Coordinates of C-alpha atoms in Angstrom, one line a residue:
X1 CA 93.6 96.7 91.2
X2 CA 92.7 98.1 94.4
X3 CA 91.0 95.7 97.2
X4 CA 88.7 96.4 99.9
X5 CA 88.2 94.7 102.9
X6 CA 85.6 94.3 105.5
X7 CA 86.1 96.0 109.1
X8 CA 85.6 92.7 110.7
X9 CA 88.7 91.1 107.9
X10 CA 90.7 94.1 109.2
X11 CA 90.4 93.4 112.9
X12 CA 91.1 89.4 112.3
X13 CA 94.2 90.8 110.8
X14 CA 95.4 93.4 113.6
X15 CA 94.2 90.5 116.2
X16 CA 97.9 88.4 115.7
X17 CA 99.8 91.8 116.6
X18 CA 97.6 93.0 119.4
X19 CA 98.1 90.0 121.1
X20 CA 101.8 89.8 120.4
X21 CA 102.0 93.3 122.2
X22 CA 102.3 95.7 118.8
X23 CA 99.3 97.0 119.5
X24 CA 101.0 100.9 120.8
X25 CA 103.5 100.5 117.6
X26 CA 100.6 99.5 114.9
X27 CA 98.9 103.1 116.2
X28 CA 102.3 104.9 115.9
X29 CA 102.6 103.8 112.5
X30 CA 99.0 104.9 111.5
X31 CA 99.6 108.2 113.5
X32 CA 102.7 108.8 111.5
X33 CA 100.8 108.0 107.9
X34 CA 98.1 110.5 108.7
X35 CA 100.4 113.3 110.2
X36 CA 102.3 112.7 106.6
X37 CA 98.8 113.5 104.6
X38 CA 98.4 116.3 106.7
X39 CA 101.5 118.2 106.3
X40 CA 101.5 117.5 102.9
X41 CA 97.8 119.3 102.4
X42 CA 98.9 122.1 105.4
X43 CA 102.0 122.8 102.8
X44 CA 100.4 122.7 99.5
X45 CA 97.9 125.3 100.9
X46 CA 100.8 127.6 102.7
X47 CA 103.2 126.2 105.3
X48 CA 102.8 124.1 108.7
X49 CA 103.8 126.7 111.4
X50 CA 101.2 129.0 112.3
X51 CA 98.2 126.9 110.6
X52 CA 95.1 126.2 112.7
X53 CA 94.0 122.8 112.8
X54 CA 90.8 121.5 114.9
X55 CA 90.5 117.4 115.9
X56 CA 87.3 115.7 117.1
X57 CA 88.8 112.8 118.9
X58 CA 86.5 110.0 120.1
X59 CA 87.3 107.3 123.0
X60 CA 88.9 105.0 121.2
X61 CA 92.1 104.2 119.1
X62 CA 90.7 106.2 115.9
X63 CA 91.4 109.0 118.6
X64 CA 94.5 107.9 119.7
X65 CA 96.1 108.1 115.8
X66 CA 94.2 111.8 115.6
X67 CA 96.1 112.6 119.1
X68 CA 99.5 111.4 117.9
X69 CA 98.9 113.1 115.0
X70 CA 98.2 116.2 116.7
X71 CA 101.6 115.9 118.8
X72 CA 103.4 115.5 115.3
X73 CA 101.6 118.9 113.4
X74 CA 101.9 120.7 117.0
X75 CA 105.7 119.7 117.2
X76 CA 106.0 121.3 113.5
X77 CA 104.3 124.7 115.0
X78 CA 100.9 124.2 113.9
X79 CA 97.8 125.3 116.4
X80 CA 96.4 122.2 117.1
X81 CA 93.0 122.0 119.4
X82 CA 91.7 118.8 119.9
X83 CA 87.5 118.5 120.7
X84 CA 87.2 115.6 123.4
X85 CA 83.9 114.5 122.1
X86 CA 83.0 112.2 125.0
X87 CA 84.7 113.1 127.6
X88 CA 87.4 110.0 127.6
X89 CA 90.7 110.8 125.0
X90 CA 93.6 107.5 124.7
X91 CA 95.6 108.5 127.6
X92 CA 99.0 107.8 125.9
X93 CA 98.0 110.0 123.1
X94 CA 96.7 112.5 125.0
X95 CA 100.2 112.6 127.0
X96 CA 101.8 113.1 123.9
X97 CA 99.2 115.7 122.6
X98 CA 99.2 117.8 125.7
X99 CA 104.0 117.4 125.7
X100 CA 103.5 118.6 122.6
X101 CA 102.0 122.3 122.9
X102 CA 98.3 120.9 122.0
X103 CA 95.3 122.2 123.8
X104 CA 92.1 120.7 124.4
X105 CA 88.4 121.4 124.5
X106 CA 85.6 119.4 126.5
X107 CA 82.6 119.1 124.0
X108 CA 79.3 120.2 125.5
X109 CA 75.9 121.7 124.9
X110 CA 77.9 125.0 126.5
X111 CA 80.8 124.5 124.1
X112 CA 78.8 123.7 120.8
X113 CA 78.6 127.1 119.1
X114 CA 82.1 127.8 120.3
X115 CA 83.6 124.5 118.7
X116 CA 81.4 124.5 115.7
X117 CA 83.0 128.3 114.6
X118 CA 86.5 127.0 115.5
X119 CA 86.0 124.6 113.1
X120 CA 85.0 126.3 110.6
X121 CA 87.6 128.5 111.2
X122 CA 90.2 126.1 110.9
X123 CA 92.5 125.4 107.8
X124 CA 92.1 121.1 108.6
X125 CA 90.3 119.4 110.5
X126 CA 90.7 116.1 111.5
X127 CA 87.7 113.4 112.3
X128 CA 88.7 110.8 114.8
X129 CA 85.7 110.3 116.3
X130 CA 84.6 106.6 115.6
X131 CA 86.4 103.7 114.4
X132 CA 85.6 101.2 111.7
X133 CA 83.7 99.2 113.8
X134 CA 81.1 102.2 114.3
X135 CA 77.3 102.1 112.5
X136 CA 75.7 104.9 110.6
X137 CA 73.6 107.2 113.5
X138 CA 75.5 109.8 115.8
X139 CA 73.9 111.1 119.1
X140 CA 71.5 113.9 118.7
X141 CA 74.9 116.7 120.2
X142 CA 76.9 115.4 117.6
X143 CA 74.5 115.3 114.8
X144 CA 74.1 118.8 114.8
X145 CA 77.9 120.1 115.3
X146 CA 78.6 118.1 112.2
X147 CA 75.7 120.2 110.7
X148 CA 76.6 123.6 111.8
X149 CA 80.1 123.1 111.1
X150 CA 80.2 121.6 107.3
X151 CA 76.9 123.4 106.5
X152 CA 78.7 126.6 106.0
X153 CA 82.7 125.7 106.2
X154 CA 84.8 126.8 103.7
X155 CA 84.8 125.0 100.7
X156 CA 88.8 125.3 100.8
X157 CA 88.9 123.6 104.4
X158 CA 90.8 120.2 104.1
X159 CA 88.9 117.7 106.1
X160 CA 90.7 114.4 106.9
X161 CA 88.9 111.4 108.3
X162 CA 91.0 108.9 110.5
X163 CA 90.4 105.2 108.9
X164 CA 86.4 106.3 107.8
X165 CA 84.3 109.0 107.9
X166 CA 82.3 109.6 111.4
X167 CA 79.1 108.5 110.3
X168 CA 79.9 106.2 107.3
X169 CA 80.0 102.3 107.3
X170 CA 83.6 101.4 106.7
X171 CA 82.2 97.7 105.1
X172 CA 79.3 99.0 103.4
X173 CA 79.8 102.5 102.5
X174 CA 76.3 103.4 104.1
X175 CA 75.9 106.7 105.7
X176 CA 73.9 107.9 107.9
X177 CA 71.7 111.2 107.6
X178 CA 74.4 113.2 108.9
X179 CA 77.8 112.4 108.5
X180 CA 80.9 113.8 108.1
X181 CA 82.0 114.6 104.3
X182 CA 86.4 114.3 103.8
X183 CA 88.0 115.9 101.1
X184 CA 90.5 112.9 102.2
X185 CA 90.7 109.7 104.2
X186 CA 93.2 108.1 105.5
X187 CA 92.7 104.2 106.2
X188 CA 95.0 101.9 108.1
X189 CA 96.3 98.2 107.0
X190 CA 93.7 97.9 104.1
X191 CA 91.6 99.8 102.1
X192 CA 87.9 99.6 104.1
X193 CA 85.4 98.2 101.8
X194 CA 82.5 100.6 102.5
X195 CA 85.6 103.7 101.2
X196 CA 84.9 102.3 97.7
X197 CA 81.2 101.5 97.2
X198 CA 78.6 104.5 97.0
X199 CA 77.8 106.5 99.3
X200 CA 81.3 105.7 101.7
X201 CA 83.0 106.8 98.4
X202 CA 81.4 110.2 98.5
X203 CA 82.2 110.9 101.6
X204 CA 85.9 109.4 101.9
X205 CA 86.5 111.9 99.4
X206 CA 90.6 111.1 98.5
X207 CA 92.0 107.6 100.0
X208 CA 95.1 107.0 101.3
X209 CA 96.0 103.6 102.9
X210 CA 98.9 103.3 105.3
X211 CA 100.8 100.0 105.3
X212 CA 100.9 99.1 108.9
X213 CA 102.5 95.5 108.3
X214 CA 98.7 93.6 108.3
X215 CA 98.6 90.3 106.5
X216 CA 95.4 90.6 104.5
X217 CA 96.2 87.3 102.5
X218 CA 94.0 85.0 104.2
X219 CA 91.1 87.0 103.6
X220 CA 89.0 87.2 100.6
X221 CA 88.3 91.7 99.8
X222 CA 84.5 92.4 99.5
X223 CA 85.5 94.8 97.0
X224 CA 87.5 95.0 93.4
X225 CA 88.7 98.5 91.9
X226 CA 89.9 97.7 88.4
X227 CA 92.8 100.6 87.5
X228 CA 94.5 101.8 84.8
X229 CA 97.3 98.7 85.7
X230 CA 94.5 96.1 85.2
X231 CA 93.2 97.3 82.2
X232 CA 96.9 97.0 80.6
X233 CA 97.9 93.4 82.1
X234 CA 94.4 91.7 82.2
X235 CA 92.8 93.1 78.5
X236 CA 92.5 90.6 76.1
X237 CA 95.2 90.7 73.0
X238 CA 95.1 88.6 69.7
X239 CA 97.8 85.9 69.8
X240 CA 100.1 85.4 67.3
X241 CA 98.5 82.2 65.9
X242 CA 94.8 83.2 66.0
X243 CA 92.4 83.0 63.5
X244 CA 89.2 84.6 63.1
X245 CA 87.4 81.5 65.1
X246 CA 89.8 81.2 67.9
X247 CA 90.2 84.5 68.0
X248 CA 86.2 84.7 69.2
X249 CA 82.8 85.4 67.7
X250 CA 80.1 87.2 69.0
X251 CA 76.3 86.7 68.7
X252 CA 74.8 90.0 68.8
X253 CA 71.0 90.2 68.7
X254 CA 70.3 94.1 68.8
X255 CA 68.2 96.8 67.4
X256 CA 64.6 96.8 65.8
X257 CA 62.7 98.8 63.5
X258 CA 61.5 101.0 66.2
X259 CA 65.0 101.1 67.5
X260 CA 67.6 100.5 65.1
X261 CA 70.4 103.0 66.2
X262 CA 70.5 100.3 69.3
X263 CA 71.7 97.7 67.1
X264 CA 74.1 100.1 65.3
X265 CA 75.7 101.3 68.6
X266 CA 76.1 98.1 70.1
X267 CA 77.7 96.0 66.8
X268 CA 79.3 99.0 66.4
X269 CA 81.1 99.1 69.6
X270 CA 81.6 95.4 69.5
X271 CA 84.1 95.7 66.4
X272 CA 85.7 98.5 67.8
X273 CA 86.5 96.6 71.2
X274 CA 87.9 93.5 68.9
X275 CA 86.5 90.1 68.1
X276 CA 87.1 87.5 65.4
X277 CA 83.6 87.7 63.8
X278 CA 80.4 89.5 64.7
X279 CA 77.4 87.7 63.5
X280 CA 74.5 90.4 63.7
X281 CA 71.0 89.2 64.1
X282 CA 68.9 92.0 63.4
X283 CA 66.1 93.8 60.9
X284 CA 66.9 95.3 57.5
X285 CA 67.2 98.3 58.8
X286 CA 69.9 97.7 61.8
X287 CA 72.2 95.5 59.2
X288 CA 72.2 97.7 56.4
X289 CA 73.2 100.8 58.5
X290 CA 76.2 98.5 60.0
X291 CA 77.2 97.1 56.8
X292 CA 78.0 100.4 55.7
X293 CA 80.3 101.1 58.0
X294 CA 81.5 97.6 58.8
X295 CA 81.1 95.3 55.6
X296 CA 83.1 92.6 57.7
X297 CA 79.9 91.6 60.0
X298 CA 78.1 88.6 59.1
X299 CA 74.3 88.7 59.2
X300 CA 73.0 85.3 59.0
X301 CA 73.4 82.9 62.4
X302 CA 76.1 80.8 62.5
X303 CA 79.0 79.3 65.3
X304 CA 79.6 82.1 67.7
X305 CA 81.8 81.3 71.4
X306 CA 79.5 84.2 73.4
X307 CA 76.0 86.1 73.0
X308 CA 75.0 89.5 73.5
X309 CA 71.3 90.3 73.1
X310 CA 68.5 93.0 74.4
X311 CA 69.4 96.1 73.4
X312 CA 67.2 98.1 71.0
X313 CA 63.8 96.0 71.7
X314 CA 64.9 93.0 69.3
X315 CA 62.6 90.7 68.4
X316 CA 61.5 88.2 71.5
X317 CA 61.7 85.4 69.8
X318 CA 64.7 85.8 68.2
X319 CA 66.3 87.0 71.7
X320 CA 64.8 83.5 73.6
X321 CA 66.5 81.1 70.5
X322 CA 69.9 83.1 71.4
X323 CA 70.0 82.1 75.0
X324 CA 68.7 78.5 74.4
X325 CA 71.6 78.4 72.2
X326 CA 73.2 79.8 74.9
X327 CA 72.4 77.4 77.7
X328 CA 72.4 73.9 75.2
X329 CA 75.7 74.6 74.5
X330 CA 77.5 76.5 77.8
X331 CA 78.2 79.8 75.8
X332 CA 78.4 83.1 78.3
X333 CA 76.2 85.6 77.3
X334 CA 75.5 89.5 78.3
X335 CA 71.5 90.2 78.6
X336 CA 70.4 93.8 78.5
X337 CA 67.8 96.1 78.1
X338 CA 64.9 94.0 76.5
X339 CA 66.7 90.8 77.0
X340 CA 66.4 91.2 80.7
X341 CA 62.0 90.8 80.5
X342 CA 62.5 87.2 79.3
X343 CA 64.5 86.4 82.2
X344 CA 62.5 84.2 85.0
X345 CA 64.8 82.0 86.7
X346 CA 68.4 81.2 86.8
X347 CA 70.0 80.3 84.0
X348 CA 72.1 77.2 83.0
X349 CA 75.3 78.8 81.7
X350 CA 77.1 81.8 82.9
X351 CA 75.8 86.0 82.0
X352 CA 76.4 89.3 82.8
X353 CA 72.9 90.8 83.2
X354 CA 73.1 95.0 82.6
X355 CA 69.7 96.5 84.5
X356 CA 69.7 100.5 85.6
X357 CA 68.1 101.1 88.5
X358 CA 64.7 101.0 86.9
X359 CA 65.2 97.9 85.4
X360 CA 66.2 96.1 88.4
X361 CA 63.1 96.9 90.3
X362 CA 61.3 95.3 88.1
X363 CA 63.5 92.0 87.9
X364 CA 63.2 91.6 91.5
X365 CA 59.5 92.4 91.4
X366 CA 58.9 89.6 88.6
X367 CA 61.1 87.3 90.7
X368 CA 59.3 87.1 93.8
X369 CA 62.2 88.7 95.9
X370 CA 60.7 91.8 96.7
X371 CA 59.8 95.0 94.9
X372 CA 62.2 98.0 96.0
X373 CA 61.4 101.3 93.9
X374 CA 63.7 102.7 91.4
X375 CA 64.4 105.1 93.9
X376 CA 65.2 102.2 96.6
X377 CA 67.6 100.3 94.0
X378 CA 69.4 103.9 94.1
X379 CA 69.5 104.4 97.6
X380 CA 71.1 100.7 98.7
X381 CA 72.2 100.0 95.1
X382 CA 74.8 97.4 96.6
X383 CA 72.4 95.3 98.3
X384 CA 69.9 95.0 95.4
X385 CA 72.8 94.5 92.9
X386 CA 73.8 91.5 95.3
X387 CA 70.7 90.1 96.1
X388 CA 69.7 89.8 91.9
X389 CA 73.2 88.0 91.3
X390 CA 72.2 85.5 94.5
X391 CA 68.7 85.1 93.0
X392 CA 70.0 84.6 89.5
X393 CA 73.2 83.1 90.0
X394 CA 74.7 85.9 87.5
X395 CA 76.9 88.7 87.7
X396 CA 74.9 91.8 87.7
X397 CA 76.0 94.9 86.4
X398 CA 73.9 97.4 88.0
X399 CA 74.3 100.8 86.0
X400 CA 74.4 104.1 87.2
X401 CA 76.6 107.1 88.1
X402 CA 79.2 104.3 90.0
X403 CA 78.3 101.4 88.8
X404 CA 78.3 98.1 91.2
X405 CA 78.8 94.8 89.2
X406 CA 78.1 91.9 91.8
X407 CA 78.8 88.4 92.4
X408 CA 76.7 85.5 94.0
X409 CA 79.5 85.7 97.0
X410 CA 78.2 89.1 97.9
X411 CA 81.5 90.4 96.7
X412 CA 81.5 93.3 94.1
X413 CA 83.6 95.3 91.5
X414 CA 83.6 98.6 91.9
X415 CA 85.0 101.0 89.2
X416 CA 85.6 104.2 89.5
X417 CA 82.7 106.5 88.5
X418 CA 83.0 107.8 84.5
X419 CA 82.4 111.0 83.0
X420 CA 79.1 112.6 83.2
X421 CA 79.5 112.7 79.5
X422 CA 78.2 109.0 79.3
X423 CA 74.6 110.2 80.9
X424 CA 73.3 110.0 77.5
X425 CA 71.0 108.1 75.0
X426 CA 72.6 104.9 73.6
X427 CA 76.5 104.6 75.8
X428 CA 74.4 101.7 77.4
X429 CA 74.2 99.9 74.4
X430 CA 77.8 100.4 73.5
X431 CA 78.6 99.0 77.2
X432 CA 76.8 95.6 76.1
X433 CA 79.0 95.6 72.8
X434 CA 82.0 96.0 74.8
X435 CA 81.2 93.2 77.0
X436 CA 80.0 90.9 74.3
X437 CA 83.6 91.5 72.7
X438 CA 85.5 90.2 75.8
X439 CA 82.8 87.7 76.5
X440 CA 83.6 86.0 72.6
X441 CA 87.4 86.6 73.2
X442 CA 87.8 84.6 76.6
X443 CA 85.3 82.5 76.0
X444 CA 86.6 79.0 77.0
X445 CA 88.9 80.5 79.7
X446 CA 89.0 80.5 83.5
X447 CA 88.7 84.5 83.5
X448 CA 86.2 85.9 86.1
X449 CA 82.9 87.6 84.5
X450 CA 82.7 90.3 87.0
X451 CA 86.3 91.2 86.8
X452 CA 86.0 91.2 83.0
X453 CA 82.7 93.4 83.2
X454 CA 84.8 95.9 85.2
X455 CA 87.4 96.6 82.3
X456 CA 84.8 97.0 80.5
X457 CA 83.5 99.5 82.2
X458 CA 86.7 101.1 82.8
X459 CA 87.2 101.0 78.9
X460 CA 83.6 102.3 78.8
X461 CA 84.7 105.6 81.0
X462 CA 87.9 106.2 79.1
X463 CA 86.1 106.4 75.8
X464 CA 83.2 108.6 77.5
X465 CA 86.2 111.1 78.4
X466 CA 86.8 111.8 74.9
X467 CA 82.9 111.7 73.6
X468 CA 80.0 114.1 73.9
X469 CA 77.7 111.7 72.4
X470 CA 77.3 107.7 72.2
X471 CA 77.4 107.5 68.3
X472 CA 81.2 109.2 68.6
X473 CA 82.2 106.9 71.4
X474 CA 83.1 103.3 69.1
X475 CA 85.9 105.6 67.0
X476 CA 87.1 106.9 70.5
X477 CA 86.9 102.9 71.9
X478 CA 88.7 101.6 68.8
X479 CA 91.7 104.1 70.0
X480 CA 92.0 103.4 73.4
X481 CA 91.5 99.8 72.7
X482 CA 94.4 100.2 70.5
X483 CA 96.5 102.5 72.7
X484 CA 96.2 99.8 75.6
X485 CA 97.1 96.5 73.1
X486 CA 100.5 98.8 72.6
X487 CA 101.3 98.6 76.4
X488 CA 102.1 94.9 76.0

């Protein structure tokens, strides 16, 4: 699982070797991890000698590791320029630059058009203009050489940003209107949390983090990437002496007569995931589809260990017993879809609520905390995600194209976006039968809810690699389910 950090958890970190003197040998060792990434890209794309690469090198240390950098490709016979950017360049790294064969260029409204067709020109470029601690809004100049250059680069160029993006929050992934866009990043000591939430994602383009000997243990990451390695080691797998109770059972209220391929999909992907029992609540015509396919599920109520409810427009009433039940007797529960209009204050056992974007806005609106537009939630999805889970005291997984699943804490899980295959009627409601599963099979344990919600999701995107349509995606689920129980 990959873990990002604040800049301000990063700088705590560094703060020990700076004072101890390291702080010269902690920038060698990040100037040596991003000249690696960049001969590697200059020789996949041709060879190192002879290639033209352009640096914008800020005031600061991020322009120190561009300038050692530099000295390392220039060494190697590449044509390295670096762009002074304001007029002040690390003086030991420029030394080394300048021993090295490297030329530089002052920045100025008489240089612009010059610099902005070098670098479009060139075959990398390298951003080392701000550091971490840097805010989203560039000086007017700037602004519009980033514009002029990446508005009609090459889209072959390699672009390589020195710990984050010029113009990109490194803790909270926002970005500014204009900012540069990386086909790769490469981050020092720990991954930046604002590389792996929207927006910072986008623009990092490809991460790589260089181990520069920080101790990250005392601090808690901001963010959670679930992996391929989580899924395998943190999935839930039937033990040898379970039984159908122990094993879990789901309550799954889903589906209507308006609706009733909602209820399919979801009970449907909730036997595929795995669970003991599902007891489905649901009309005539949701049941009898289901029973067709999956004679095993029981349809009258009954001892379940987690609910799952909302999806399909299910009846109200029978959506408000469920998470009575719910709170009387401390059973999790996932609320999505229709479940999510009965919701009006915190409540008294632990859920995973499942809005889109549109569905938030109007959450928050009915909760008094504000009324951000669909479009808003989009924009800042991170701090409406956060600020519903705070209100709520629930994880909230907000949906979308990367999906943010938050905490009270403020901290989130992040998975990595799924196929735009899944941008289709109904995967929603298998989502909610996938996290009812591992809500009934943990139920009872110390597991965290939003770290559960992001296999899920990760299961979600590997089935949605394989489908073209919801109603294929529980036989694809059932397989990969399987495929990841045999890694054990």
């Amino acid at each position: 699982m990959r873990l990002g950090y604040t800049a301000a958890a990063v700088r705590e970190a560094e703060a020990p070797l700076l004072t101890a003197g390291r702080g010269e040998a902690l920038m060698r060792a990040a100037a040596a991890g991003l000249a690696s990434v960049c001969r590697r890209l200059l020789s996949e794309r041709g060879q190192i000698p002879g290639s033209r690469v352009v640096m914008l090198v800020g005031a600061g240390n991020n322009g120190g590791d561009a300038l050692y950098a530099g000295a390392n490709l220039a060494d190697r016979g590449a044509h390295v320029t670096a762009v002074d950017v304001f007029g002040k360049q690390h003086p030991a790294g420029s030394a080394a630059f300048i021993s090295a064969g490297g030329r530089t260029e002052a920045f100025s409204p008489e240089t612009a058009a010059v610099i902005a067709a070098q670098l479009r020109r060139a075959d990398l470029v390298i951003d080392g203009v701000l550091g971490t601690g840097a805010k989203p809004g560039l000086p007017d100049d700037l602004s519009a050489l980033i514009r002029d250059w990446q508005g009609s680069a090459a889209s072959s160029q390699f672009v390589v940003a020195v710990d984050a993006p010029t113009g990109v929050d490194a803790s909270t992934g926002a970005c500014g209107p204009t900012h540069v866009r990386a086909t790769h990043t490469v981050t020092f000591g720990a991954d930046k949390a604002g590389l792996l939430l929207p927006g910072g994602a986008d623009a990092a383009g490809e991460v790589t983090m260089v181990d520069i000997g920080l101790d990250m243990s005392p601090h808690v990451p901001a963010v959670h990437v679930p992996d391929d390695a989580a899924l395998a080691t943190l999935w839930p797998r039937p033990q040898a002496g379970d039984h159908k109770y122990s094993r879990g059972v789901l309550g799954l209220v889903a589906g209507s007569a308006r609706f009733p391929g909602a209820g399919v999909l979801t009970a449907s992907a909730a036997v595929a995931t795995g669970v003991g029992m599902l007891r489905l609540l649901a009309p005539a015509e949701v049941t009898e589809t289901v029973l067709q396919t999956y004679p095993e599920v029981v349809t009258d109520a009954g001892r379940v260990q987690a609910w799952a409810i909302g999806p399909g427009a299910p009846d109200r009433l029978t959506m408000q017993h469920a998470i009575t039940a719910a709170e009387s007797q401390q059973l999790p529960l996932v609320i999505d879809a229709g479940g999510l209009s009965l919701l009006t204050r915190p409540l008294e056992t632990s859920c995973i609520l499942t809005p889109h974007a549109g569905e938030l806005s109007e959450l928050l609106a009915r909760l008094g905390t504000g009324a951000p537009s669909r479009s808003e939630v989009e924009a800042e999805p991170v701090t409406h995600a956060v600020r519903a889970a705070q209100v709520l005291e629930a994880i909230v997984l907000l949906k979308g194209n990367r999906t943010i699943i938050a905490r009270p804490d403020g901290t989130v899980v992040a998975p990595e976006p799924g196929p735009a295959t899944l941008a289709t009627a109904g995967t929603g409601d298998v989502l909610t039968g996938i996290l009812g599963a591992l809500l009934a099979t943990t139920a009872g344990t110390d597991v965290d809810l939003a770290d559960l919600a992001g296999l899920a999701v990760l299961m979600h995107a590997r089935a949605g690699a394989h489908a073209t349509h919801a109603s294929h995606l529980p036989a694809v689920l059932e397989a990969d389910v399987l495929a990841v129980l045999d890694q054990a």
